[in-house]
Coordinates of C-alpha atoms and ligand atoms in Angstrom, one line a residue:
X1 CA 0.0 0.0 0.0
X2 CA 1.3 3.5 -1.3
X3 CA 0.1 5.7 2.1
X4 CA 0.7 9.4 1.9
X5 CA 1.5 9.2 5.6
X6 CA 2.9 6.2 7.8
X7 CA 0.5 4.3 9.8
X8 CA 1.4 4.1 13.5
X9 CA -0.9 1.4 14.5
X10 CA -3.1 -0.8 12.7
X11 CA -7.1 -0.4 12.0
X12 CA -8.3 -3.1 14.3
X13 CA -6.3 -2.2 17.0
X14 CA -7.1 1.6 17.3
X15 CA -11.1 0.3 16.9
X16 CA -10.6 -1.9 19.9
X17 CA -9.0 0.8 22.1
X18 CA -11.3 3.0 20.9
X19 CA -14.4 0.7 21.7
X20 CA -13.0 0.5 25.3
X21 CA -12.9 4.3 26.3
X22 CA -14.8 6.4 23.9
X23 CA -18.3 7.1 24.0
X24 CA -19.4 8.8 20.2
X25 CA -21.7 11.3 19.0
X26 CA -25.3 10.2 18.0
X27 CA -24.7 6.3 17.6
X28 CA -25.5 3.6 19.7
X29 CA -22.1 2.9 20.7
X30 CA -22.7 -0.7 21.4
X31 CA -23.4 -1.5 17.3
X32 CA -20.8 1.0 16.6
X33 CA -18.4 -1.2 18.4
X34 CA -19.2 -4.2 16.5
X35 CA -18.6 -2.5 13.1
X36 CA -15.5 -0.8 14.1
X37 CA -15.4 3.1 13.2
X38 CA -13.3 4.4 10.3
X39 CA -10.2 5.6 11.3
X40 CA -9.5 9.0 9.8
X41 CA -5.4 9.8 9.9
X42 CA -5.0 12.6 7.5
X43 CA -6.9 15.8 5.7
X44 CA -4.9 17.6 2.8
X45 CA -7.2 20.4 0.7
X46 CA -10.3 18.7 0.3
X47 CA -9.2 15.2 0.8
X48 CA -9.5 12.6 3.9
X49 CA -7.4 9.4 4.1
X50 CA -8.4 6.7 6.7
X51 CA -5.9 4.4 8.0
X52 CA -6.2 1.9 5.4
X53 CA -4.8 4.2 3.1
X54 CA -8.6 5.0 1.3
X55 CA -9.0 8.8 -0.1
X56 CA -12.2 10.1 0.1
X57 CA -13.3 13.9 -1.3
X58 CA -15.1 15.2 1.8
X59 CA -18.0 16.8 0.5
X60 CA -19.2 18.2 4.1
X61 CA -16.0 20.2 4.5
X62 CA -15.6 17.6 8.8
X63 CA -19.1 19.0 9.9
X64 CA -19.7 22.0 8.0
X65 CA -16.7 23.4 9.1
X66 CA -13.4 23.6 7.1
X67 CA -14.3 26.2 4.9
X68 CA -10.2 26.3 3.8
X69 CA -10.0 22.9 3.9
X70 CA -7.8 20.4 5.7
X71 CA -3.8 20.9 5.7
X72 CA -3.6 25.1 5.7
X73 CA -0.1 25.7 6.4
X74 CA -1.1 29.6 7.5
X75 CA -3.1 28.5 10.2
X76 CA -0.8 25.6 11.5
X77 CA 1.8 29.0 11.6
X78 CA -0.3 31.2 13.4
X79 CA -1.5 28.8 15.9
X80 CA 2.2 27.5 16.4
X81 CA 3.4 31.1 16.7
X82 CA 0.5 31.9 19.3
X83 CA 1.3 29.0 21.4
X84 CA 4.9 30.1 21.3
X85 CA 4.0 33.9 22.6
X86 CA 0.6 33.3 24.5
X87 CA -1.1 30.4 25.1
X88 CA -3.5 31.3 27.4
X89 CA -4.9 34.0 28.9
X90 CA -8.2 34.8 30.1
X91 CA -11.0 36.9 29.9
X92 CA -11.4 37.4 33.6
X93 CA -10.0 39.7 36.2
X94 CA -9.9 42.5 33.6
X95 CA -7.7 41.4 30.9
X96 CA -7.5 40.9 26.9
X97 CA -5.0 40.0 25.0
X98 CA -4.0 41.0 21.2
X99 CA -5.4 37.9 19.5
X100 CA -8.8 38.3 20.3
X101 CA -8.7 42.1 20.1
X102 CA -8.1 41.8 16.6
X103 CA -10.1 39.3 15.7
X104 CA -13.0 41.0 16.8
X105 CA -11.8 44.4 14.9
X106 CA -11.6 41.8 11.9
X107 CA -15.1 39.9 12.1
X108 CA -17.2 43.5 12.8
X109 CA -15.5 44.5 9.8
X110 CA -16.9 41.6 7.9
X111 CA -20.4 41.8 9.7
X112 CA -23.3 44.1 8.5
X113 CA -22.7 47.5 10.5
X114 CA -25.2 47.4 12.9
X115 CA -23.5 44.7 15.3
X116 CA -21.0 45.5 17.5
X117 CA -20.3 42.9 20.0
X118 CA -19.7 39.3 20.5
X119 CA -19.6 37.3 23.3
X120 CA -16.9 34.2 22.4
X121 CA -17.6 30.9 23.7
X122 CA -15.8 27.4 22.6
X123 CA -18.5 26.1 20.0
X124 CA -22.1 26.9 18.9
X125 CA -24.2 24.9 21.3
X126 CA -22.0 27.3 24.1
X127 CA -23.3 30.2 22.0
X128 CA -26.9 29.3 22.1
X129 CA -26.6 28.5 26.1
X130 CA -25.1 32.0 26.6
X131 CA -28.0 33.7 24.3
X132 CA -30.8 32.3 26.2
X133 CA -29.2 34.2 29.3
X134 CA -28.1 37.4 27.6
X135 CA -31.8 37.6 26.2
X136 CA -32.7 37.4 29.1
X137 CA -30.8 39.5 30.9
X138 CA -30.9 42.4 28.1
X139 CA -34.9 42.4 28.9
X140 CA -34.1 43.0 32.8
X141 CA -32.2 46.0 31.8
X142 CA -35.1 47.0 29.6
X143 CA -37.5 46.6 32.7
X144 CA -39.0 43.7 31.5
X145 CA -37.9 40.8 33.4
X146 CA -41.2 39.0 32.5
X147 CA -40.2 38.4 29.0
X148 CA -38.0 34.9 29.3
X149 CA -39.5 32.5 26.8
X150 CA -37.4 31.4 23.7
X151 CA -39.4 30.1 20.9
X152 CA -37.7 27.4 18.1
X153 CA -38.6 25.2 15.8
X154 CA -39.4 21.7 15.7
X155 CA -36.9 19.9 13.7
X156 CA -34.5 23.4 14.6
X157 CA -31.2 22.3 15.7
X158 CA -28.8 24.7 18.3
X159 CA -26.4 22.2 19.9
X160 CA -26.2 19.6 22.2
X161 CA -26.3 20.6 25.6
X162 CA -29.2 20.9 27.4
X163 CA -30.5 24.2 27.2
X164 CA -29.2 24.1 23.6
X165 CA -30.5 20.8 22.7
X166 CA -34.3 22.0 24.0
X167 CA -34.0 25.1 22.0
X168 CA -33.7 22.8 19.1
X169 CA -36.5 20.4 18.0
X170 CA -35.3 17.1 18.0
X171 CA -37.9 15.4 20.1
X172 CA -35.3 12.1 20.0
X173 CA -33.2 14.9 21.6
X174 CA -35.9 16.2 24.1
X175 CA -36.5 12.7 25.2
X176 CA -33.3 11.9 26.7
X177 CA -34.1 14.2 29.5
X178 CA -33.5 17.5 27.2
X179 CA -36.3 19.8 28.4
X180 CA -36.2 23.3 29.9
X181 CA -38.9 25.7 31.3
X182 CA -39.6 28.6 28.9
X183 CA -38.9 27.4 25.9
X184 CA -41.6 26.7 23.3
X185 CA -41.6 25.5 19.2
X186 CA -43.3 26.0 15.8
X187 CA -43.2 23.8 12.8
X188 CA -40.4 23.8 10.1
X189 CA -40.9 25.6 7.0
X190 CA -40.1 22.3 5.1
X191 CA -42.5 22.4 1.8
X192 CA -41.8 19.6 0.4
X193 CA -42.8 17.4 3.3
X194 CA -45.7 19.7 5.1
X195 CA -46.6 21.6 2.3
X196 CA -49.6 20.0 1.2
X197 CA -51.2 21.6 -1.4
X198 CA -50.5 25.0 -0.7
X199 CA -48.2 26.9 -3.0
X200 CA -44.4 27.6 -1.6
X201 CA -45.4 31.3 -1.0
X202 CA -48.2 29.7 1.0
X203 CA -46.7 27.7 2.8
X204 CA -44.1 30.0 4.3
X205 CA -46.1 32.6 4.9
X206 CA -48.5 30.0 6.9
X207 CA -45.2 28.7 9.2
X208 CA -44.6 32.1 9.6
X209 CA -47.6 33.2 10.9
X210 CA -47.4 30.0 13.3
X211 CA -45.5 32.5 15.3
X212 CA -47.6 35.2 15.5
X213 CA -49.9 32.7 16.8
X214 CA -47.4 31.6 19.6
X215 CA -46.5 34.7 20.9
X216 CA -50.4 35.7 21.3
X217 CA -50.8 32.7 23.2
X218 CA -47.8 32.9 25.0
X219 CA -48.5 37.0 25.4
X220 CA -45.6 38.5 23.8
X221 CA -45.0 40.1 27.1
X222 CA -43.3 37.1 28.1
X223 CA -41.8 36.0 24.9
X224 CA -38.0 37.1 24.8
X225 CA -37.0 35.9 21.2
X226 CA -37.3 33.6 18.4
X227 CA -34.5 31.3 17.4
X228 CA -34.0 29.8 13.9
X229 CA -30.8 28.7 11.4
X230 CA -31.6 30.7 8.5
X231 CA -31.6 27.7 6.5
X232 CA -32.1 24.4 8.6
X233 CA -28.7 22.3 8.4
X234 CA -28.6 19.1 10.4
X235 CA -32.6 19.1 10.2
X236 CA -31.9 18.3 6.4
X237 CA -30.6 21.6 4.6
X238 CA -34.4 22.8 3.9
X239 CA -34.5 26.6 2.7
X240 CA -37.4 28.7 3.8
X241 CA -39.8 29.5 1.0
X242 CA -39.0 33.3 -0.1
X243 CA -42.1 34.3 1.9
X244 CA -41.0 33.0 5.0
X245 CA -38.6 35.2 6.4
X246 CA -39.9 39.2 5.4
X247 CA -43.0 38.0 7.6
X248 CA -41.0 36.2 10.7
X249 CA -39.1 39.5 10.7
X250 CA -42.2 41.9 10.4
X251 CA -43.9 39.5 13.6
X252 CA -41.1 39.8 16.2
X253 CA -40.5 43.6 15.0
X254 CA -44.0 43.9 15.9
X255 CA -44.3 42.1 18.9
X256 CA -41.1 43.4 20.0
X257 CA -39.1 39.8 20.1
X258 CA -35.8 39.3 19.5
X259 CA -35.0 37.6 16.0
X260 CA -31.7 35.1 17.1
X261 CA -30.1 33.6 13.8
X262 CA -28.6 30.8 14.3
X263 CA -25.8 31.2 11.8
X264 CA -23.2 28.2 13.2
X265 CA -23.7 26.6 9.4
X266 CA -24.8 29.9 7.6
X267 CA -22.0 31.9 8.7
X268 CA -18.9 32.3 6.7
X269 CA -19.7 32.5 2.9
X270 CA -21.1 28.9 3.1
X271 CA -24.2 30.7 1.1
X272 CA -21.9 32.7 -1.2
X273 CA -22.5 35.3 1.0
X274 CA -20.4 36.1 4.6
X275 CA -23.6 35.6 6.8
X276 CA -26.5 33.6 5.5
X277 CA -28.8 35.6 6.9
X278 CA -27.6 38.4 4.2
X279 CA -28.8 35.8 1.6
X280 CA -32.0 35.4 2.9
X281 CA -32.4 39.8 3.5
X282 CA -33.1 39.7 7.0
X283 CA -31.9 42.0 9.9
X284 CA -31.5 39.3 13.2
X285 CA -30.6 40.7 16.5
X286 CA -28.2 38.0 17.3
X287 CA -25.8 35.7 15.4
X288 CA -24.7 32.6 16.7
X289 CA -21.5 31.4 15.1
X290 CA -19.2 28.9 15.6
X291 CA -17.6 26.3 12.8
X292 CA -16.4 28.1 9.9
X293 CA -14.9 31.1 12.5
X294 CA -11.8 29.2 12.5
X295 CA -12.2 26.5 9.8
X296 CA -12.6 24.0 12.0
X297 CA -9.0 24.3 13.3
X298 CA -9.5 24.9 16.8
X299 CA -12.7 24.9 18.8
X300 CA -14.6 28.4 19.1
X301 CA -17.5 30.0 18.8
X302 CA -19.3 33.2 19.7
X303 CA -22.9 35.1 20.0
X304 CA -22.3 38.0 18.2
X305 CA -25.2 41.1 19.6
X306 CA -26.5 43.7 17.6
X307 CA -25.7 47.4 19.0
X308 CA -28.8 48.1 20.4
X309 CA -28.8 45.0 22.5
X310 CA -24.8 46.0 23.2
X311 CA -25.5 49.4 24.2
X312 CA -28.1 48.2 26.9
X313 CA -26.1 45.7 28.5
X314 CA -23.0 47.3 28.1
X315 CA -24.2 51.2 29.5
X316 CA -27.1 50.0 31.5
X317 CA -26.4 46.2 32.6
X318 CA -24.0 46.9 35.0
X319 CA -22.2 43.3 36.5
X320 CA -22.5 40.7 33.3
X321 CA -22.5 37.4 35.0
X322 CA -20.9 35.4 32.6
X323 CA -17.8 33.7 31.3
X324 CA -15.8 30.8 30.3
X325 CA -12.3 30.0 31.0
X326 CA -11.6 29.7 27.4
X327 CA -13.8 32.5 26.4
X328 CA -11.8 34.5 23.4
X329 CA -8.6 31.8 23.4
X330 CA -5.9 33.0 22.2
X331 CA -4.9 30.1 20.1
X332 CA -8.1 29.6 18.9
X333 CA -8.5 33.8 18.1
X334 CA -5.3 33.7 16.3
X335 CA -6.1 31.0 14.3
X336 CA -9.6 32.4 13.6
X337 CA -7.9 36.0 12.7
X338 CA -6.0 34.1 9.9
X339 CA -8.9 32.0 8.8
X340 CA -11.2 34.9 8.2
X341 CA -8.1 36.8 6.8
X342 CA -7.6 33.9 4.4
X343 CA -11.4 33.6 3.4
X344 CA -11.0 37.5 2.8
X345 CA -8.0 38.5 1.1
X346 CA -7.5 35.1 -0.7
X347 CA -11.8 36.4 -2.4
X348 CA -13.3 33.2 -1.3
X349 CA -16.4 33.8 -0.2
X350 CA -16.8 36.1 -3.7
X351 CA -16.0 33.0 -6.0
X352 CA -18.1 30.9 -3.9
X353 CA -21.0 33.8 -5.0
X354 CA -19.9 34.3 -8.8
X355 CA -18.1 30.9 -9.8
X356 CA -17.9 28.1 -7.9
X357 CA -21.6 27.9 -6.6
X358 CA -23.2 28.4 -9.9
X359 CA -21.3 25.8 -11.3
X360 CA -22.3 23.2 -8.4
X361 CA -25.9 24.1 -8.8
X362 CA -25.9 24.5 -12.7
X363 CA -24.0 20.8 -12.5
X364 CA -26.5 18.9 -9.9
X365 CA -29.5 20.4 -11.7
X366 CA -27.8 18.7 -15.0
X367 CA -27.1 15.6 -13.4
X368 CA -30.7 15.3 -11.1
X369 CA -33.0 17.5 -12.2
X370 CA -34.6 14.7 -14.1
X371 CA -33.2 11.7 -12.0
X372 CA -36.0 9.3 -10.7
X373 CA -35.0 9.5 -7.8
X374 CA -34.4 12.8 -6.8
X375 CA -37.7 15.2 -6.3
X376 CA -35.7 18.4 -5.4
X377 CA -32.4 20.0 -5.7
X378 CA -32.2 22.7 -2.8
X379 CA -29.5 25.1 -2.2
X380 CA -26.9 27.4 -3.0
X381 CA -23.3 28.7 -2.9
X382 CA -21.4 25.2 -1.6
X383 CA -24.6 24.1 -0.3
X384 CA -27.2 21.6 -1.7
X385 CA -29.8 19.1 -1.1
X386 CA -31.7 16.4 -3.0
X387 CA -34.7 15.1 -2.0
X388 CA -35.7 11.5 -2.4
X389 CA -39.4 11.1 -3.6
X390 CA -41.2 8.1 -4.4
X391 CA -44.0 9.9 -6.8
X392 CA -42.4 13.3 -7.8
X393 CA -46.5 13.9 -8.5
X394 CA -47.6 13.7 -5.0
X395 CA -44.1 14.6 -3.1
X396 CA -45.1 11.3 -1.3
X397 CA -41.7 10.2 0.3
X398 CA -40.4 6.4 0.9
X399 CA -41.5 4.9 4.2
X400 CA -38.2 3.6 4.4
X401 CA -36.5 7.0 3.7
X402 CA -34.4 7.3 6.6
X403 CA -32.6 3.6 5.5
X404 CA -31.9 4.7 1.9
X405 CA -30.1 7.9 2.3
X406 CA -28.5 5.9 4.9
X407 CA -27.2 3.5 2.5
X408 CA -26.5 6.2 -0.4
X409 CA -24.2 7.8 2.4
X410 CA -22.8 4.1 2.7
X411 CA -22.4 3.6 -1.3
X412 CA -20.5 7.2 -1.1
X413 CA -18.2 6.1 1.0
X414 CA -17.3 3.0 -0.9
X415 CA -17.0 5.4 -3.9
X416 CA -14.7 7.8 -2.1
X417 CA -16.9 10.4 -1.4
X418 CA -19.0 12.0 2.0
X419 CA -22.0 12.9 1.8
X420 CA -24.5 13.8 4.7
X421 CA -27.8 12.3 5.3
X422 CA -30.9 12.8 6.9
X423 CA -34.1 11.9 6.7
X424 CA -34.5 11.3 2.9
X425 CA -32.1 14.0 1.8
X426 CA -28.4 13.8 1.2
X427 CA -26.6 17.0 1.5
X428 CA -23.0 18.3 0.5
X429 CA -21.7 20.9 1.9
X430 CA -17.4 20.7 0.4
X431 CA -14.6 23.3 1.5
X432 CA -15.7 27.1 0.3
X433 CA -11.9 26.2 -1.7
X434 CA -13.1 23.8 -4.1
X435 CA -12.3 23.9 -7.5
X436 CA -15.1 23.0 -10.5
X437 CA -12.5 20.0 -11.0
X438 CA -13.2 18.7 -7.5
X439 CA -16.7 19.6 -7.8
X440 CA -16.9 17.7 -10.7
X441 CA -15.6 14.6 -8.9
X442 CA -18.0 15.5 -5.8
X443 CA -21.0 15.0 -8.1
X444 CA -20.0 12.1 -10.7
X445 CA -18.8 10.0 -7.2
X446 CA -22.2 11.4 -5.7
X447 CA -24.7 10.4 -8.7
X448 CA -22.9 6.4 -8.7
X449 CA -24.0 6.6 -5.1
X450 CA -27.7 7.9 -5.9
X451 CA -28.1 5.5 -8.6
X452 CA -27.0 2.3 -6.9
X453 CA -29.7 3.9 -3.7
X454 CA -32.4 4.1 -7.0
X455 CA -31.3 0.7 -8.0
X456 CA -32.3 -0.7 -4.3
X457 CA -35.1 1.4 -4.2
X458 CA -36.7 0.0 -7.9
X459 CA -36.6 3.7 -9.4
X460 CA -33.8 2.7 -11.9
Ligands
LIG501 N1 -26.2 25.5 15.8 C1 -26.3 24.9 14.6 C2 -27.1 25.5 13.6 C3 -25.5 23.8 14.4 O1 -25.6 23.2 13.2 C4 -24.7 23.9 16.7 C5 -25.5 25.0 16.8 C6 -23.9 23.4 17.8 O2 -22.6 23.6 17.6 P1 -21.5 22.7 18.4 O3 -20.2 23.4 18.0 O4 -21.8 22.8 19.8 O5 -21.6 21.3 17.9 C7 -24.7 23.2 15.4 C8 -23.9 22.0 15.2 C9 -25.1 17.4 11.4 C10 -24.5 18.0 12.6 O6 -25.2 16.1 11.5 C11 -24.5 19.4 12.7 C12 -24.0 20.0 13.9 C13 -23.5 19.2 14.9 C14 -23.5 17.8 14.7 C15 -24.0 17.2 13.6 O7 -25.4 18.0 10.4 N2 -24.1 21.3 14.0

């Protein structure tokens, strides 16, 4: 075997160490352990190799996170060169340090103009925990202490943790002891699935007004703010109908709640723009981001505040009661200062808008648009979904749609290639540095894995 880096140990014995210690994300560990997880050893551009020496193209950039890729030499430096000078400080007892100050100079010049303050944490369900209690806390100030409740969506999803994971929708989630007071949900504005016979425009405009309806029955006295990804992500990669977000914005204007993006996936030119919620022309109060803030490199995240709610807690709030240990890292800042510098200066994010995201949708809507399989191609920038449909007439889905995107994601990775599932979509979401030539690859490897799913399915 020709192995582009030397293997230390072999497969079977990392899985059996690894079945003895390590609990995983979202499995159940005990089948996991019988299958014996892939081993991945290296990344280079957008490439993986596991320890048997197989390539794959990643085509979900880790978990929508290494918008550079895997193998950046500039942010290997500049954490190396951090660690050398700083490697830790904190937040506390009245201190900063130069990483993080110019980090934040950096990301506010990147963000629309009317934020002005973020709040770092170490990853996105952190950010979502901290919003809930600056939300909170920023209607004290106000005078209105009564006004707590966070509304999501079902199917939303804002991290793991507990207050994070009940701010999402995943009732699986919910179930394994994930609830917390105050918080409340409305459907998903998921078309193809709920949307009946309305029209798209209907449709959205009918989730929307779901809110409106909450808060009234909630009294919008004690509703503190509403908290959505601007597209859903691990709930499937669904985008809004265009009607859905003017009226979720025009509701919590009116009934003066908070709008909280969650922009953990959105953020960082995955859309072709910086901040999804710029694609989608909507104002939030809030951003939660995380992921693509430092490629992946390093854990951190951060809930960035527009200035009106910075101005209140900041001149009025006195004490903020609140902070982490690693809260503004400086490892993790410096690497994120040359990530964002990267996805700047190097125009990324622009050919993402102009070049490289048209292609990918002009090339998947060649491939599927008539596929027999595929009902819908959703998406944009390095972002798409297809949607498996049994009768592209009715939208009805398969029964067993869950299993087949399962075993498309199975069939990619025997073809070298990762794709994301969920429940009857498969979504890629590759490195904001792709070339067309690897996006070319991402598809043709992608379209032998949704045939061979239409083959068990009977649709080819
Ligand atoms: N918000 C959103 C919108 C996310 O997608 C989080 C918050 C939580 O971030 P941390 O850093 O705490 O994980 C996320 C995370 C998937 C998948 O399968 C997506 C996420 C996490 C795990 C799996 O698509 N997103």
């Amino acid at each position: 075997m020709n192995l582009p880096f030397e293997p230390q140990r072999q497969t079977q014995d990392y899985q059996a160490s690894d079945a003895a210690h390590h609990i995983h994300a979202f499995v159940d560990q005990k089948a996991l352990n019988a299958e014996g997880p892939r081993v991945m050893v290296r990344g280079e551009g957008l490439y993986l190799w596991d320890s048997e020496g197989k390539r794959y193209l990643d085509g979900m950039s880790g978990l929508w996170c290494t918008q550079l890729g895997y193998g950046r030499k500039d942010l290997t430096a500049a954490a190396a060169a951090q660690m050398d000078q700083l490697a830790y400080y904190n937040m506390f007892f009245h201190t900063t340090h130069p990483a993080v100050i110019e980090l934040s100079e950096l990301l506010f010049s990147l963000l629309p103009k009317h934020y002005s303050h973020v709040i770092y944490t170490n990853s996105g369900s952190e950010a979502n925990e901290v919003l809930i209690r600056t939300v909170r806390r920023y209607w004290q100030v106000l005078g209105k202490p009564q006004k707590k409740i966070m509304i999501g969506r079902w199917n939303g999803y804002h991290g793991s943790t507990l207050a994070a994971s009940a701010l999402g929708g995943m009732k699986f989630m919910h179930e394994m002891g994930g609830l917390i007071p105050d918080v409340a949900h409305i459907d998903e504005p998921y078309w193809y699935a709920q949307g009946g016979e309305l029209t798209p425009a209907e449709f959205g405009r009918r989730c929307a007004l779901q809110l409106e309806e909450k808060i009234l029955e909630l009294g919008a006295q004690n509703v503190a703010g509403f908290i959505a990804e601007p597209f859903q992500g691990a709930g499937g990669m669904i985008f809004p109908p265009e009607s859905y977000w003017p009226e979720i914005q025009r509701i919590c204007r009116q009934y003066d709640v908070l709008l909280c993006a969650d922009e953990v996936i959105g953020g960082f030119g995955r859309t072709g723009e910086w901040f999804a919620h710029q694609y989608f022309g909507f104002e939030p109060d809030t951003l939660s981001i995380a992921k693509g803030l430092t490629s992946g490199y390093l854990p951190m995240g951060g809930l960035v505040l527009s200035k009106r709610m910075a101005e209140a807690l900041v001149e009025r709030g006195g004490v903020f009661a609140h902070g982490l240990t690693y809260s503004g890292h400086p490892v993790a800042a410096a690497v994120a200062l040359a990530n964002l510098k990267a996805l700047r200066d190097e125009g990324i994010v622009r050919q993402v808008k102009d070049d490289t995201g048209p292609y990918l949708h002009t090339l998947l809507h060649e491939v599927f648009g008539n596929h027999p399989l595929i009902g819908e191609i959703q998406g944009t920038g390095l972002l798409a979904a297809l949607q498996f449909v049994e009768d592209k007439g009715t939208r009805k889905r398969f029964a067993n749609e869950n299993d087949l995107a399962w075993q498309c994601r199975t069939f990619g990775f025997e073809e070298g290639v990762i794709i994301r599932s969920t429940l009857g979509r498969m979504i890629m979401a590759p490195a904001l540095v792709a070339s067309r030539a690897e996006l070319d690859e991402l598809v043709d490897k992608t379209r032998i894995a949704v045939d061979r799913t239409a083959r068990i399915a009977g649709k080819l």
